[in-house]
Amino acid sequence: MKALIQAGGKGTRLQPVSGSLPKPMVLIGGKPILQWQVESLVKSGITDIVIVVNPKGQAIKDFFKDGSAFGANIKYITEETPLGTGGILFQAKELLGQDDFVLLFGDLMLSIDWQRMAAFHKSHNALLTAFAHPNSHPFDSDLLIVGSDERITGFDSKRNVRKFFYENVVTAGIYMLSNDVLKTLAGPEPLDFETQIMVPNIKRGSVYAYRSSEYVKDCGTPDRYKTVTEDLKNGVIEARNLTHKQKCIFLDRDGTLNVFGDFVTNADKLQLMADAGESVKLINHSDYLAIVITNQPVIARGETSFDELHRIHNKLEDLLGREGAYLNDLYFCPHHPDKGYPGEIPELKIVCNCRKPKIGLLLQAQERYNIDFSESWFVGDTKQDVQTGINAGCRTVLLTCGDPRPSKIYANSKPTLVAGSLEEAVAKILSGQYN
Ligand SMILES: [Mg+2]
Ligand SMILES: [Zn+2]
């Protein structure tokens, strides 16, 4: 695996901070952004790096030289005339050889376990893997449309007017490419990477989304630069790297994030709790991940379809996104053990390993995000949620704002805390004063 870093941009928006420096050379915590990137790659064993500079990029070459001072082997391509975000790939062919490679943009502050992403890329036999994450402003971001097998089926430009509920999965400007992609390029010409290289490959069906909770933020404006500088000071950037164990607040859905009532069998019925956005935002700004774990037996009973359930979840993410909040992920169990409902789907009427209080879904999340259950919480409005948390070895909060029915089966399941609302629960967890 090699890496190609696009460090040729002009960076005019960052001028007050960057002065005459190329944007990737702007210092964060005393180091150029580009150095953080090179160090992150080297840490994952990716040492062959090609940096694309513009004709004014001498400062970059002078700083990194051949890369040996950074444990890397760095080569340069000078982009004489701007070729768009993808046009340079043709020129990079020779330097990249036959290897798969990482493509990333030089103004991103990040800390990534590249080997984890490479393992995903290989196991999916992907031509192209996009690093995908939720963000706090999906409404003005380029979105990926992702199927249940993590295959990307569409790219929705931020310039489009969206009249549908969408999942908060945003491109981060980081990709892993099979060398075969280079073979499809005919010659040097200006190309936009997303629309002219990624989208045609999406149509071929071999582009995948690698979901990650790791830290990636562009430093393209003075405001964002300030946020990133603070995040570095607080240790958030490194802590989110998936080589480290993560802490998570697992959230139930019905009665926790959305108002408890009838079974939500279509998107119209989903109504967000008044404090859901604020509460999830608090989690987003903490060192916890926010992951939903929900039983949806309405699928097995034939009361709604997988498609409609996705619409329901897209609405949930969409509404949260409008408030600047996001879920790191959402897992659901579509099964139900008891037979005898009209319209039921027999193959889903099973005793599964994922229906709460079983912890199958939590184990999936644990594997993907390297979660330490003993440092994590489960928050929900039923004793079944509490028992789920206990079964996984998490601390638990029972909310009194949702399902009012007392549980017979899990009557003896004792939560770590009781709270009247999600906001109260999150505040208590984050205060650290719960014993
Ligand atoms: Mg519930
Ligand atoms: Zn299940």
CSV table of C-alpha atoms and ligand atoms in Angstrom, one decimal:
chain,number,residue,atom,x,y,z
A,1,MET,CA,0.0,0.0,0.0
A,2,LYS,CA,1.3,3.5,-1.0
A,3,ALA,CA,-0.2,6.9,-0.5
A,4,LEU,CA,-0.9,9.9,-2.7
A,5,ILE,CA,-1.4,13.2,-1.0
A,6,GLN,CA,-3.0,16.0,-2.9
A,7,ALA,CA,-1.2,19.1,-1.5
A,8,GLY,CA,-1.6,21.3,-4.5
A,9,GLY,CA,-4.6,23.4,-3.4
A,10,LYS,CA,-4.3,27.2,-3.0
A,11,GLY,CA,-5.9,27.6,0.4
A,12,THR,CA,-7.0,31.2,0.1
A,13,ARG,CA,-9.9,30.7,2.6
A,14,LEU,CA,-7.3,30.1,5.3
A,15,GLN,CA,-5.2,33.1,4.4
A,16,PRO,CA,-5.6,34.9,7.8
A,17,VAL,CA,-4.0,31.9,9.5
A,18,SER,CA,-1.7,30.5,6.7
A,19,GLY,CA,-0.2,33.7,5.4
A,20,SER,CA,1.8,32.8,2.3
A,21,LEU,CA,2.2,29.2,3.4
A,22,PRO,CA,0.6,26.4,1.2
A,23,LYS,CA,-2.4,25.2,3.2
A,24,PRO,CA,-1.0,21.8,4.1
A,25,MET,CA,2.0,23.5,5.7
A,26,VAL,CA,-0.2,25.4,8.2
A,27,LEU,CA,0.9,24.5,11.7
A,28,ILE,CA,-1.3,22.7,14.1
A,29,GLY,CA,0.2,22.2,17.6
A,30,GLY,CA,3.6,23.2,16.1
A,31,LYS,CA,3.5,20.7,13.2
A,32,PRO,CA,2.3,21.2,9.6
A,33,ILE,CA,-1.0,19.4,8.8
A,34,LEU,CA,0.9,17.4,6.2
A,35,GLN,CA,3.4,16.2,8.8
A,36,TRP,CA,0.5,14.8,10.9
A,37,GLN,CA,-0.7,13.0,7.8
A,38,VAL,CA,2.7,11.5,7.0
A,39,GLU,CA,3.2,10.4,10.6
A,40,SER,CA,-0.2,8.8,10.6
A,41,LEU,CA,0.5,6.8,7.4
A,42,VAL,CA,4.0,5.8,8.6
A,43,LYS,CA,2.6,4.6,12.0
A,44,SER,CA,0.3,2.2,10.0
A,45,GLY,CA,3.3,1.0,7.9
A,46,ILE,CA,2.6,3.0,4.8
A,47,THR,CA,5.9,4.6,4.1
A,48,ASP,CA,6.0,5.1,0.2
A,49,ILE,CA,4.3,8.5,-0.2
A,50,VAL,CA,3.8,10.6,-3.2
A,51,ILE,CA,2.9,14.3,-2.6
A,52,VAL,CA,1.4,16.4,-5.3
A,53,VAL,CA,2.4,20.0,-5.1
A,54,ASN,CA,1.7,23.1,-7.2
A,55,PRO,CA,4.5,25.1,-8.7
A,56,LYS,CA,4.6,27.2,-5.5
A,57,GLY,CA,5.0,24.1,-3.3
A,58,GLN,CA,8.8,24.4,-2.8
A,59,ALA,CA,8.2,25.0,1.0
A,60,ILE,CA,6.7,21.4,1.1
A,61,LYS,CA,9.7,19.9,-0.7
A,62,ASP,CA,12.2,21.8,1.5
A,63,PHE,CA,10.5,20.6,4.6
A,64,PHE,CA,10.0,16.9,3.9
A,65,LYS,CA,12.9,16.4,1.4
A,66,ASP,CA,13.1,12.6,0.7
A,67,GLY,CA,11.1,11.8,3.8
A,68,SER,CA,13.8,9.9,5.6
A,69,ALA,CA,13.6,12.2,8.6
A,70,PHE,CA,10.0,11.1,9.0
A,71,GLY,CA,10.6,7.4,8.4
A,72,ALA,CA,9.1,7.7,4.9
A,73,ASN,CA,10.1,7.6,1.3
A,74,ILE,CA,8.6,10.7,-0.3
A,75,LYS,CA,8.4,11.5,-4.0
A,76,TYR,CA,6.8,14.6,-5.5
A,77,ILE,CA,4.7,15.4,-8.6
A,78,THR,CA,4.4,19.1,-9.5
A,79,GLU,CA,1.0,19.9,-11.0
A,80,GLU,CA,1.9,22.5,-13.5
A,81,THR,CA,-1.6,23.3,-14.6
A,82,PRO,CA,-4.6,22.5,-12.3
A,83,LEU,CA,-6.0,19.1,-13.2
A,84,GLY,CA,-8.9,19.0,-10.7
A,85,THR,CA,-9.0,16.6,-7.8
A,86,GLY,CA,-8.6,13.5,-10.0
A,87,GLY,CA,-6.6,14.5,-13.0
A,88,ILE,CA,-3.3,14.0,-11.3
A,89,LEU,CA,-3.8,10.3,-10.9
A,90,PHE,CA,-2.8,9.6,-14.5
A,91,GLN,CA,0.6,11.3,-13.9
A,92,ALA,CA,1.0,9.4,-10.6
A,93,LYS,CA,0.7,6.0,-12.4
A,94,GLU,CA,4.5,5.4,-12.6
A,95,LEU,CA,5.3,6.4,-9.1
A,96,LEU,CA,2.4,4.3,-7.7
A,97,GLY,CA,3.5,1.2,-9.6
A,98,GLN,CA,1.3,-1.9,-9.1
A,99,ASP,CA,0.2,-1.1,-5.6
A,100,ASP,CA,-3.1,-0.2,-4.1
A,101,PHE,CA,-3.0,3.2,-2.6
A,102,VAL,CA,-4.5,5.8,-0.3
A,103,LEU,CA,-5.6,9.0,-1.8
A,104,LEU,CA,-6.1,11.9,0.5
A,105,PHE,CA,-6.3,15.7,0.5
A,106,GLY,CA,-3.6,17.7,2.2
A,107,ASP,CA,-5.8,20.0,4.3
A,108,LEU,CA,-7.3,17.3,6.5
A,109,MET,CA,-6.3,16.9,10.1
A,110,LEU,CA,-6.7,13.2,10.9
A,111,SER,CA,-5.6,10.2,12.9
A,112,ILE,CA,-6.5,6.9,11.2
A,113,ASP,CA,-5.7,3.2,11.6
A,114,TRP,CA,-5.0,2.7,8.0
A,115,GLN,CA,-4.4,-1.0,8.4
A,116,ARG,CA,-8.0,-1.4,9.6
A,117,MET,CA,-9.3,0.4,6.5
A,118,ALA,CA,-7.0,-1.7,4.3
A,119,ALA,CA,-8.4,-4.9,5.8
A,120,PHE,CA,-11.9,-3.7,4.9
A,121,HIS,CA,-10.8,-2.7,1.4
A,122,LYS,CA,-9.3,-6.1,0.8
A,123,SER,CA,-12.0,-8.2,2.4
A,124,HIS,CA,-14.6,-6.5,0.1
A,125,ASN,CA,-12.4,-6.8,-2.9
A,126,ALA,CA,-13.2,-3.2,-3.6
A,127,LEU,CA,-12.0,-1.2,-6.6
A,128,LEU,CA,-12.4,1.9,-4.5
A,129,THR,CA,-13.2,2.3,-0.8
A,130,ALA,CA,-14.4,5.7,0.5
A,131,PHE,CA,-13.7,6.7,4.1
A,132,ALA,CA,-17.3,7.5,5.3
A,133,HIS,CA,-18.5,9.2,8.4
A,134,PRO,CA,-21.5,11.1,9.8
A,135,ASN,CA,-21.0,14.8,10.3
A,136,SER,CA,-22.8,17.7,12.0
A,137,HIS,CA,-23.8,19.4,8.8
A,138,PRO,CA,-25.0,16.6,6.4
A,139,PHE,CA,-27.4,19.1,4.7
A,140,ASP,CA,-24.5,20.9,3.0
A,141,SER,CA,-22.2,18.0,2.5
A,142,ASP,CA,-21.6,15.5,-0.3
A,143,LEU,CA,-23.5,12.3,0.7
A,144,LEU,CA,-22.9,8.6,0.0
A,145,ILE,CA,-25.9,6.4,-0.6
A,146,VAL,CA,-24.9,3.1,1.0
A,147,GLY,CA,-26.6,-0.3,0.8
A,148,SER,CA,-26.9,-2.8,3.6
A,149,ASP,CA,-23.8,-4.7,2.3
A,150,GLU,CA,-21.8,-1.4,2.6
A,151,ARG,CA,-21.7,-1.1,-1.2
A,152,ILE,CA,-22.1,2.5,-2.3
A,153,THR,CA,-25.0,2.9,-4.7
A,154,GLY,CA,-25.0,6.6,-5.2
A,155,PHE,CA,-23.2,9.9,-4.7
A,156,ASP,CA,-25.4,12.9,-3.9
A,157,SER,CA,-23.6,16.2,-4.4
A,158,LYS,CA,-24.2,18.9,-1.9
A,159,ARG,CA,-25.3,21.1,-4.8
A,160,ASN,CA,-28.4,18.9,-5.3
A,161,VAL,CA,-31.7,19.9,-3.7
A,162,ARG,CA,-32.7,17.0,-1.5
A,163,LYS,CA,-36.4,16.2,-1.2
A,164,PHE,CA,-35.9,12.9,0.7
A,165,PHE,CA,-34.7,11.6,4.0
A,166,TYR,CA,-31.1,10.6,3.9
A,167,GLU,CA,-28.6,8.7,5.9
A,168,ASN,CA,-25.8,10.9,7.4
A,169,VAL,CA,-22.9,9.3,5.6
A,170,VAL,CA,-20.5,11.9,4.2
A,171,THR,CA,-17.3,11.5,2.2
A,172,ALA,CA,-14.3,12.6,4.1
A,173,GLY,CA,-11.9,13.2,1.2
A,174,ILE,CA,-10.1,10.0,1.9
A,175,TYR,CA,-10.1,7.0,-0.4
A,176,MET,CA,-8.3,3.6,-0.9
A,177,LEU,CA,-8.0,2.6,-4.5
A,178,SER,CA,-7.1,-0.6,-6.3
A,179,ASN,CA,-4.4,-0.1,-8.8
A,180,ASP,CA,-6.9,-1.2,-11.4
A,181,VAL,CA,-8.6,2.2,-11.2
A,182,LEU,CA,-5.5,3.8,-12.8
A,183,LYS,CA,-5.8,1.5,-15.8
A,184,THR,CA,-9.1,3.0,-16.7
A,185,LEU,CA,-7.5,6.5,-17.1
A,186,ALA,CA,-6.7,7.2,-20.7
A,187,GLY,CA,-4.5,10.3,-20.5
A,188,PRO,CA,-3.7,13.5,-18.6
A,189,GLU,CA,-6.8,15.6,-18.5
A,190,PRO,CA,-8.6,17.6,-15.8
A,191,LEU,CA,-10.9,15.3,-13.8
A,192,ASP,CA,-13.1,15.8,-10.7
A,193,PHE,CA,-12.3,12.8,-8.5
A,194,GLU,CA,-15.8,12.2,-7.1
A,195,THR,CA,-17.9,12.7,-10.1
A,196,GLN,CA,-15.6,11.5,-12.9
A,197,ILE,CA,-13.7,8.7,-11.2
A,198,MET,CA,-15.7,7.5,-8.2
A,199,VAL,CA,-19.2,7.7,-9.8
A,200,PRO,CA,-18.4,5.6,-12.9
A,201,ASN,CA,-16.9,3.0,-10.6
A,202,ILE,CA,-20.0,3.1,-8.4
A,203,LYS,CA,-22.0,2.2,-11.5
A,204,ARG,CA,-19.6,-0.8,-11.9
A,205,GLY,CA,-20.7,-1.9,-8.4
A,206,SER,CA,-17.3,-2.1,-6.6
A,207,VAL,CA,-17.1,1.0,-4.5
A,208,TYR,CA,-17.6,0.5,-0.7
A,209,ALA,CA,-18.1,2.8,2.3
A,210,TYR,CA,-15.7,2.2,5.2
A,211,ARG,CA,-17.5,3.6,8.2
A,212,SER,CA,-15.3,5.0,10.8
A,213,SER,CA,-15.6,7.1,13.9
A,214,GLU,CA,-12.0,8.3,13.6
A,215,TYR,CA,-11.1,12.0,13.6
A,216,VAL,CA,-11.0,13.7,10.2
A,217,LYS,CA,-11.7,17.4,9.8
A,218,ASP,CA,-10.7,19.8,7.2
A,219,CYS,CA,-8.9,22.9,8.4
A,220,GLY,CA,-10.0,25.0,5.4
A,221,THR,CA,-11.4,28.0,7.3
A,222,PRO,CA,-10.2,30.0,10.3
A,223,ASP,CA,-13.1,28.7,12.3
A,224,ARG,CA,-12.4,25.1,11.6
A,225,TYR,CA,-8.7,25.7,12.2
A,226,LYS,CA,-9.6,26.9,15.7
A,227,THR,CA,-11.8,23.8,16.4
A,228,VAL,CA,-9.1,21.4,15.2
A,229,THR,CA,-6.5,23.2,17.4
A,230,GLU,CA,-8.7,22.8,20.4
A,231,ASP,CA,-9.4,19.1,19.6
A,232,LEU,CA,-5.7,18.5,19.4
A,233,LYS,CA,-5.2,20.1,22.9
A,234,ASN,CA,-8.0,18.0,24.3
A,235,GLY,CA,-6.5,14.8,23.0
A,236,VAL,CA,-9.6,14.0,21.0
A,237,ILE,CA,-7.8,13.4,17.7
A,238,GLU,CA,-5.5,10.6,18.8
A,239,ALA,CA,-8.1,9.1,21.2
A,240,ARG,CA,-10.5,8.5,18.3
A,241,ASN,CA,-7.9,6.4,16.4
A,242,LEU,CA,-9.3,2.9,16.3
A,243,THR,CA,-6.1,1.3,17.4
A,244,HIS,CA,-7.3,2.6,20.8
A,245,LYS,CA,-10.3,1.2,22.7
A,246,GLN,CA,-13.4,3.4,22.4
A,247,LYS,CA,-16.1,4.4,24.8
A,248,CYS,CA,-19.7,4.3,23.7
A,249,ILE,CA,-23.1,5.4,24.8
A,250,PHE,CA,-25.4,2.8,23.3
A,251,LEU,CA,-28.9,4.3,22.8
A,252,ASP,CA,-32.2,2.6,22.5
A,253,ARG,CA,-34.5,4.1,19.8
A,254,ASP,CA,-38.2,4.2,20.6
A,255,GLY,CA,-38.9,6.1,23.8
A,256,THR,CA,-35.3,7.2,24.0
A,257,LEU,CA,-34.6,9.2,20.8
A,258,ASN,CA,-38.1,9.3,19.4
A,259,VAL,CA,-41.4,9.7,21.2
A,260,PHE,CA,-42.9,6.5,22.6
A,261,GLY,CA,-46.3,5.5,21.2
A,262,ASP,CA,-47.6,3.1,18.6
A,263,PHE,CA,-45.1,1.0,16.7
A,264,VAL,CA,-43.3,3.2,14.2
A,265,THR,CA,-44.3,1.4,11.0
A,266,ASN,CA,-43.7,4.3,8.6
A,267,ALA,CA,-41.5,7.4,8.6
A,268,ASP,CA,-44.4,9.8,9.2
A,269,LYS,CA,-44.9,8.2,12.6
A,270,LEU,CA,-41.4,9.0,13.8
A,271,GLN,CA,-41.3,12.0,16.0
A,272,LEU,CA,-38.0,13.1,17.6
A,273,MET,CA,-38.0,13.7,21.4
A,274,ALA,CA,-37.5,17.4,22.1
A,275,ASP,CA,-34.2,16.9,23.8
A,276,ALA,CA,-32.8,14.2,21.4
A,277,GLY,CA,-30.7,16.6,19.2
A,278,GLU,CA,-29.1,18.4,22.1
A,279,SER,CA,-28.4,15.2,24.0
A,280,VAL,CA,-26.8,13.4,21.0
A,281,LYS,CA,-24.8,16.6,20.3
A,282,LEU,CA,-23.4,16.4,23.9
A,283,ILE,CA,-22.3,12.9,23.2
A,284,ASN,CA,-20.7,13.9,19.9
A,285,HIS,CA,-18.6,16.5,21.6
A,286,SER,CA,-17.5,14.1,24.3
A,287,ASP,CA,-15.2,11.1,24.1
A,288,TYR,CA,-18.1,8.7,23.7
A,289,LEU,CA,-19.5,7.3,20.5
A,290,ALA,CA,-23.3,7.4,20.0
A,291,ILE,CA,-24.7,4.1,18.6
A,292,VAL,CA,-28.3,3.1,18.4
A,293,ILE,CA,-29.3,-0.5,19.2
A,294,THR,CA,-33.0,-1.2,18.5
A,295,ASN,CA,-35.3,-4.2,18.3
A,296,GLN,CA,-37.6,-3.8,15.3
A,297,PRO,CA,-39.9,-6.9,15.3
A,298,VAL,CA,-42.3,-4.9,13.1
A,299,ILE,CA,-40.2,-6.4,10.2
A,300,ALA,CA,-40.7,-10.0,11.2
A,301,ARG,CA,-44.3,-9.5,11.9
A,302,GLY,CA,-44.7,-8.0,8.4
A,303,GLU,CA,-46.0,-4.7,9.7
A,304,THR,CA,-43.4,-2.8,7.8
A,305,SER,CA,-40.7,-3.5,5.1
A,306,PHE,CA,-36.9,-3.2,5.2
A,307,ASP,CA,-37.2,-0.3,2.8
A,308,GLU,CA,-39.6,1.6,5.0
A,309,LEU,CA,-37.4,0.9,8.1
A,310,HIS,CA,-34.5,2.5,6.3
A,311,ARG,CA,-36.7,5.5,5.5
A,312,ILE,CA,-37.6,5.7,9.2
A,313,HIS,CA,-33.9,5.6,10.2
A,314,ASN,CA,-33.0,8.1,7.5
A,315,LYS,CA,-35.6,10.4,8.9
A,316,LEU,CA,-34.1,9.9,12.4
A,317,GLU,CA,-30.6,10.8,11.1
A,318,ASP,CA,-31.9,13.6,9.0
A,319,LEU,CA,-33.8,15.3,11.9
A,320,LEU,CA,-30.8,14.9,14.2
A,321,GLY,CA,-28.5,16.3,11.4
A,322,ARG,CA,-30.6,19.4,11.1
A,323,GLU,CA,-29.7,20.0,14.8
A,324,GLY,CA,-26.0,19.4,14.3
A,325,ALA,CA,-26.1,16.0,15.9
A,326,TYR,CA,-25.2,12.6,14.5
A,327,LEU,CA,-25.2,8.9,15.3
A,328,ASN,CA,-21.9,7.0,14.7
A,329,ASP,CA,-24.0,4.0,13.7
A,330,LEU,CA,-27.3,2.3,14.1
A,331,TYR,CA,-28.0,-1.5,14.4
A,332,PHE,CA,-31.4,-3.1,14.4
A,333,CYS,CA,-32.8,-6.6,15.0
A,334,PRO,CA,-35.5,-7.4,12.5
A,335,HIS,CA,-36.4,-10.8,14.2
A,336,HIS,CA,-39.2,-11.9,16.5
A,337,PRO,CA,-39.4,-15.3,18.2
A,338,ASP,CA,-43.2,-15.8,18.5
A,339,LYS,CA,-45.1,-17.1,15.5
A,340,GLY,CA,-48.7,-16.5,14.7
A,341,TYR,CA,-49.0,-13.0,13.2
A,342,PRO,CA,-50.9,-12.4,10.0
A,343,GLY,CA,-48.5,-11.3,7.2
A,344,GLU,CA,-45.4,-12.4,9.2
A,345,ILE,CA,-42.1,-13.3,7.5
A,346,PRO,CA,-41.4,-16.9,8.5
A,347,GLU,CA,-37.6,-16.8,8.1
A,348,LEU,CA,-37.4,-13.8,10.5
A,349,LYS,CA,-39.6,-15.5,13.1
A,350,ILE,CA,-36.6,-17.0,14.8
A,351,VAL,CA,-34.7,-17.0,18.1
A,352,CYS,CA,-31.7,-14.9,17.0
A,353,ASN,CA,-28.6,-13.6,18.7
A,354,CYS,CA,-29.3,-10.0,18.1
A,355,ARG,CA,-32.7,-9.3,19.8
A,356,LYS,CA,-32.2,-7.3,23.0
A,357,PRO,CA,-31.4,-8.3,25.7
A,358,LYS,CA,-29.0,-10.4,23.7
A,359,ILE,CA,-25.9,-8.6,22.7
A,360,GLY,CA,-25.3,-9.7,19.1
A,361,LEU,CA,-25.7,-6.1,17.8
A,362,LEU,CA,-23.4,-4.7,20.4
A,363,LEU,CA,-20.8,-7.3,19.5
A,364,GLN,CA,-21.0,-6.1,15.9
A,365,ALA,CA,-20.5,-2.5,16.9
A,366,GLN,CA,-17.7,-3.6,19.2
A,367,GLU,CA,-15.8,-5.2,16.4
A,368,ARG,CA,-16.2,-2.3,14.0
A,369,TYR,CA,-15.4,0.4,16.5
A,370,ASN,CA,-13.0,-1.4,18.9
A,371,ILE,CA,-15.4,-0.6,21.9
A,372,ASP,CA,-14.6,-1.3,25.5
A,373,PHE,CA,-17.9,-2.4,27.1
A,374,SER,CA,-16.7,-1.8,30.6
A,375,GLU,CA,-16.2,1.9,29.8
A,376,SER,CA,-19.5,2.1,28.0
A,377,TRP,CA,-23.1,2.8,28.8
A,378,PHE,CA,-26.5,1.5,27.6
A,379,VAL,CA,-29.4,4.0,27.9
A,380,GLY,CA,-33.0,3.0,27.3
A,381,ASP,CA,-36.5,3.3,28.5
A,382,THR,CA,-37.1,-0.3,29.4
A,383,LYS,CA,-35.7,-2.9,31.7
A,384,GLN,CA,-35.0,-5.0,28.6
A,385,ASP,CA,-32.5,-2.2,27.7
A,386,VAL,CA,-31.0,-2.3,31.1
A,387,GLN,CA,-30.6,-6.1,31.0
A,388,THR,CA,-28.9,-5.7,27.5
A,389,GLY,CA,-26.3,-3.3,29.0
A,390,ILE,CA,-25.8,-5.6,32.0
A,391,ASN,CA,-25.3,-8.6,29.7
A,392,ALA,CA,-22.6,-6.8,27.8
A,393,GLY,CA,-20.9,-5.5,31.0
A,394,CYS,CA,-21.8,-1.9,30.4
A,395,ARG,CA,-23.2,0.6,32.9
A,396,THR,CA,-26.8,1.4,32.3
A,397,VAL,CA,-29.4,4.2,32.6
A,398,LEU,CA,-33.1,3.6,32.8
A,399,LEU,CA,-35.2,6.4,31.3
A,400,THR,CA,-38.6,7.2,32.8
A,401,CYS,CA,-39.7,9.3,29.8
A,402,GLY,CA,-40.7,6.4,27.4
A,403,ASP,CA,-42.5,3.1,27.8
A,404,PRO,CA,-44.5,3.3,31.0
A,405,ARG,CA,-45.3,-0.4,31.2
A,406,PRO,CA,-43.4,-2.2,34.0
A,407,SER,CA,-41.4,-5.2,32.8
A,408,LYS,CA,-42.3,-8.6,34.2
A,409,ILE,CA,-39.5,-10.5,32.7
A,410,TYR,CA,-36.7,-8.1,33.6
A,411,ALA,CA,-38.2,-6.7,36.8
A,412,ASN,CA,-35.0,-7.5,38.7
A,413,SER,CA,-32.6,-5.8,36.3
A,414,LYS,CA,-31.2,-2.9,38.1
A,415,PRO,CA,-29.8,0.1,36.3
A,416,THR,CA,-26.7,2.0,37.4
A,417,LEU,CA,-28.8,5.2,37.2
A,418,VAL,CA,-32.4,6.4,36.6
A,419,ALA,CA,-33.0,9.6,34.6
A,420,GLY,CA,-36.1,11.5,33.6
A,421,SER,CA,-34.8,12.3,30.1
A,422,LEU,CA,-32.0,11.5,27.7
A,423,GLU,CA,-30.5,14.9,28.3
A,424,GLU,CA,-30.3,14.2,32.1
A,425,ALA,CA,-28.9,10.8,31.5
A,426,VAL,CA,-26.1,12.1,29.2
A,427,ALA,CA,-25.3,15.0,31.5
A,428,LYS,CA,-25.0,12.5,34.4
A,429,ILE,CA,-22.7,10.2,32.4
A,430,LEU,CA,-20.5,13.0,31.2
A,431,SER,CA,-20.2,14.5,34.7
A,432,GLY,CA,-18.5,11.3,35.8
A,433,GLN,CA,-20.5,11.5,39.1
A,434,TYR,CA,-22.7,8.4,39.0
A,435,ASN,CA,-21.5,6.1,41.8
B,1,MG,MG,-37.5,1.8,23.9
B,2,ZN,ZN,-32.3,-10.5,15.7
